[in-house]
PDB file of C-alpha atoms in Angstrom:
ATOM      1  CA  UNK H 755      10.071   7.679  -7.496  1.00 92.00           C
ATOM      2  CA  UNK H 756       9.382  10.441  -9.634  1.00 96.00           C
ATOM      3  CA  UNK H 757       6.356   8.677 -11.767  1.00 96.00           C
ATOM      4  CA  UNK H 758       5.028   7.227  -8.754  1.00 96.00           C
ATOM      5  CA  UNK H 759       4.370  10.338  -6.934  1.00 97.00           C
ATOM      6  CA  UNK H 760       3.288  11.506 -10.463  1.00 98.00           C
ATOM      7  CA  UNK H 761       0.359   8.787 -10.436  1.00 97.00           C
ATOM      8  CA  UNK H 762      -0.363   8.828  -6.259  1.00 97.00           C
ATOM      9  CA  UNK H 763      -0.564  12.486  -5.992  1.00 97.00           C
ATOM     10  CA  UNK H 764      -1.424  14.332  -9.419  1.00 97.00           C
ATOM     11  CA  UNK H 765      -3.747  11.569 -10.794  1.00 97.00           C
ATOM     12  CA  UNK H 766      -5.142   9.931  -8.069  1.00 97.00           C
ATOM     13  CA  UNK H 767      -5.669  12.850  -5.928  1.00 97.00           C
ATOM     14  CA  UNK H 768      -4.356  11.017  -2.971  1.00 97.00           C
ATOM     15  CA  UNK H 769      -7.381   8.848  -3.291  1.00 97.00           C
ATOM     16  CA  UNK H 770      -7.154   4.923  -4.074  1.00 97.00           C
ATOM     17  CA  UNK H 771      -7.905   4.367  -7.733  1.00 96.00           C
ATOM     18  CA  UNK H 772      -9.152   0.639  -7.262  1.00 95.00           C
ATOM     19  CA  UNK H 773     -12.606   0.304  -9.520  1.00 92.00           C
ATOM     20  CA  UNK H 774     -12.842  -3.216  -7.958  1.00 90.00           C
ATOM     21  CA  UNK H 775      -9.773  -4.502  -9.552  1.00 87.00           C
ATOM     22  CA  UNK H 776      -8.462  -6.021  -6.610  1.00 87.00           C
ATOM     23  CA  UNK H 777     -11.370  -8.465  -6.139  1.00 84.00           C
ATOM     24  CA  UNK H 778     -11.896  -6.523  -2.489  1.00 77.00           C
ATOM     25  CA  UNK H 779     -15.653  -6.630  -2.796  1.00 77.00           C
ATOM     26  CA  UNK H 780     -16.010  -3.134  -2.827  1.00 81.00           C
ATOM     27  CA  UNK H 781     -18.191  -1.263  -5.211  1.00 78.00           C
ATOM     28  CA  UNK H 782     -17.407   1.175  -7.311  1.00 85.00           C
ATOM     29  CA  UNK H 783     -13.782   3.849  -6.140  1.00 91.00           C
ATOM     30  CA  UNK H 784     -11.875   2.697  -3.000  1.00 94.00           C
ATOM     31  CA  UNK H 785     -12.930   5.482  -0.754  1.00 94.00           C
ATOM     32  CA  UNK H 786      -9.166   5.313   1.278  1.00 96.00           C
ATOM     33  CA  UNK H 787      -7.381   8.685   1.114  1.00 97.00           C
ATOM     34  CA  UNK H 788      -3.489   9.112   1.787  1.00 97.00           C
ATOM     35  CA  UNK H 789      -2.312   9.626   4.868  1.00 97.00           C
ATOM     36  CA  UNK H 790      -6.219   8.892   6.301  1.00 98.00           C
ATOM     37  CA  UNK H 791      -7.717   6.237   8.419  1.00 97.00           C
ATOM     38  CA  UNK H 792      -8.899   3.479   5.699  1.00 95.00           C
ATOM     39  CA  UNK H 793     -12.683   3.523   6.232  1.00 92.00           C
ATOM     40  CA  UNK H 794     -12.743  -0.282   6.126  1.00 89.00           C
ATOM     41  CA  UNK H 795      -9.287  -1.347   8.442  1.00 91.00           C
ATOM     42  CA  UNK H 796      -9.240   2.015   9.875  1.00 95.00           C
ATOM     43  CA  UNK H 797      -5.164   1.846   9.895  1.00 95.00           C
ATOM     44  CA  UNK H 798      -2.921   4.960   8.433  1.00 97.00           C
ATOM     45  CA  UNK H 799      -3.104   4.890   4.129  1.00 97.00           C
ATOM     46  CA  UNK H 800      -0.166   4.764   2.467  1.00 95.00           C
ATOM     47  CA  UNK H 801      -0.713   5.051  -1.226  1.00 97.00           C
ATOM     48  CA  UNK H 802       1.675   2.624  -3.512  1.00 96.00           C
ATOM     49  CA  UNK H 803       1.508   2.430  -6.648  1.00 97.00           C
ATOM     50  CA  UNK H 804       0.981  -1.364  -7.842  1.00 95.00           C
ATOM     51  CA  UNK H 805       1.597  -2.620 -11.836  1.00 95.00           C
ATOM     52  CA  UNK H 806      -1.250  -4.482 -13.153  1.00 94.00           C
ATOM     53  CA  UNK H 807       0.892  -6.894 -14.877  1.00 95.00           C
ATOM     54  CA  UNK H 808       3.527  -7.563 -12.398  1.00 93.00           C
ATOM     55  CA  UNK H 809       5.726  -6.424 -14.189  1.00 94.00           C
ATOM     56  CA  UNK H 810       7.991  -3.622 -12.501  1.00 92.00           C
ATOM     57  CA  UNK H 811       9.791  -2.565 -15.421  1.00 95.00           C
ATOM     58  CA  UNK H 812       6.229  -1.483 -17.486  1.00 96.00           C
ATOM     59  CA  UNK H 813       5.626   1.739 -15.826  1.00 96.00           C
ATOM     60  CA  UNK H 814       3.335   2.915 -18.643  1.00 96.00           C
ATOM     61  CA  UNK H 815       0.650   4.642 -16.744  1.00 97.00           C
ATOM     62  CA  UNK H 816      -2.042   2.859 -17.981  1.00 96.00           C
ATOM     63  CA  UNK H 817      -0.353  -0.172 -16.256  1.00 97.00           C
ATOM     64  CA  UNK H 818      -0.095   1.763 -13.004  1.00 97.00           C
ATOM     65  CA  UNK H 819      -2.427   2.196 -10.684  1.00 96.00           C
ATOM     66  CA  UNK H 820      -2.598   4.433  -7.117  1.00 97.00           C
ATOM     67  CA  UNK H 821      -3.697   1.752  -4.492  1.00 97.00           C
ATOM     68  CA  UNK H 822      -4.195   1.521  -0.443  1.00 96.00           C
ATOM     69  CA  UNK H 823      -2.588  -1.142   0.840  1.00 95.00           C
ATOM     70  CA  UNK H 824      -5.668  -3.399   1.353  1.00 94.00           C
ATOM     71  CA  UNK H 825      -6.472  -3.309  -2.586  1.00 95.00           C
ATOM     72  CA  UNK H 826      -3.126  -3.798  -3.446  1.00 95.00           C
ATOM     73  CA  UNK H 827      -2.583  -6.539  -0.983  1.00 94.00           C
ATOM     74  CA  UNK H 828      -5.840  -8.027  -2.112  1.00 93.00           C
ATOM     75  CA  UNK H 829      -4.883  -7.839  -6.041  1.00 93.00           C
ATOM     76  CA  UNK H 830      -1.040  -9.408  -5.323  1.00 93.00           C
ATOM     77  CA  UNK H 831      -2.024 -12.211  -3.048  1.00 92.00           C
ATOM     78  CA  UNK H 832      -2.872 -14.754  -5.688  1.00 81.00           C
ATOM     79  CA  UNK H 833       0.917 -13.709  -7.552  1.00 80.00           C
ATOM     80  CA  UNK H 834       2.432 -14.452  -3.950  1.00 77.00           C
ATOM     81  CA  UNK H 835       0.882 -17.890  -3.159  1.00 72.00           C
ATOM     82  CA  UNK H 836       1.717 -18.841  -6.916  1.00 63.00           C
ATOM     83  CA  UNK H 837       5.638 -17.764  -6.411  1.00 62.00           C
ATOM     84  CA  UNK H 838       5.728 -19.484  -3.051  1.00 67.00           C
ATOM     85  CA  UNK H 839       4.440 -22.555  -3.962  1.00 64.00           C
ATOM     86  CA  UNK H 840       6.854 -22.599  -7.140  1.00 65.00           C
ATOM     87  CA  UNK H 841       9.760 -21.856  -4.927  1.00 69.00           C
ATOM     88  CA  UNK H 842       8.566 -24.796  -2.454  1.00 73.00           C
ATOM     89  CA  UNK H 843       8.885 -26.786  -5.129  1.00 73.00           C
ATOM     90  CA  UNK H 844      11.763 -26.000  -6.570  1.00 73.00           C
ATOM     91  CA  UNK H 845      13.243 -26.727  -2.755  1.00 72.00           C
ATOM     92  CA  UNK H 846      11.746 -30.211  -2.824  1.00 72.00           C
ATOM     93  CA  UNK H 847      13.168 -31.039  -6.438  1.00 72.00           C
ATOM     94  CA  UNK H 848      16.922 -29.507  -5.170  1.00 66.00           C
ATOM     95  CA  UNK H 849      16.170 -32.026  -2.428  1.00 64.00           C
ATOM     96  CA  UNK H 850      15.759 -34.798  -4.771  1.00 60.00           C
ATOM     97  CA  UNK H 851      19.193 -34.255  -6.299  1.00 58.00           C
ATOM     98  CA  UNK H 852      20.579 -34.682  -3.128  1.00 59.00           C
TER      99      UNK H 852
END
């Protein structure tokens, strides 16, 4: 808790730090603030912090990055389809044993 409210508020300056790494299609900084409407959605921002790697145990800062939801969303999505499809078919193969 303590390094994430390290990178969200004395960092980032409340502000998303997404350069474009999420793929978004925005250019140049995120312009979503904390606690503001996000100038594309327009819903509440709630800064999270998201690890580049995935990894949750790396919390070296340059792995760490201050993101809105959408951008972090945006940058997990293709991590999330590629766990549930591996879990789908891990289901199917359990169901082959049986």
């Amino acid at each position: 808790k303590a390094i994430s409210l390290r990178i969200r508020t004395e960092r980032a300056e409340s502000r998303c730090e997404c350069l474009g790494e999420c793929g978004g299609g925005h250019d140049g900084r995120c312009a979503a603030m904390n606690y503001e409407a996000h100038p594309l959605t327009g819903s509440k921002v709630i800064l999270t912090v998201a690890h580049l790697d995935h990894i949750p145990e790396n919390c070296s800062d340059e792995n760490l990055r201050a993101w809105c939801q959408k951008c972090h969303n945006v940058y997990d999505a293709p991590m999330r389809r590629a766990g549930i499809k591996a879990r789908a078919k891990a289901l199917r193969a359990m169901g082959d044993l049986f």
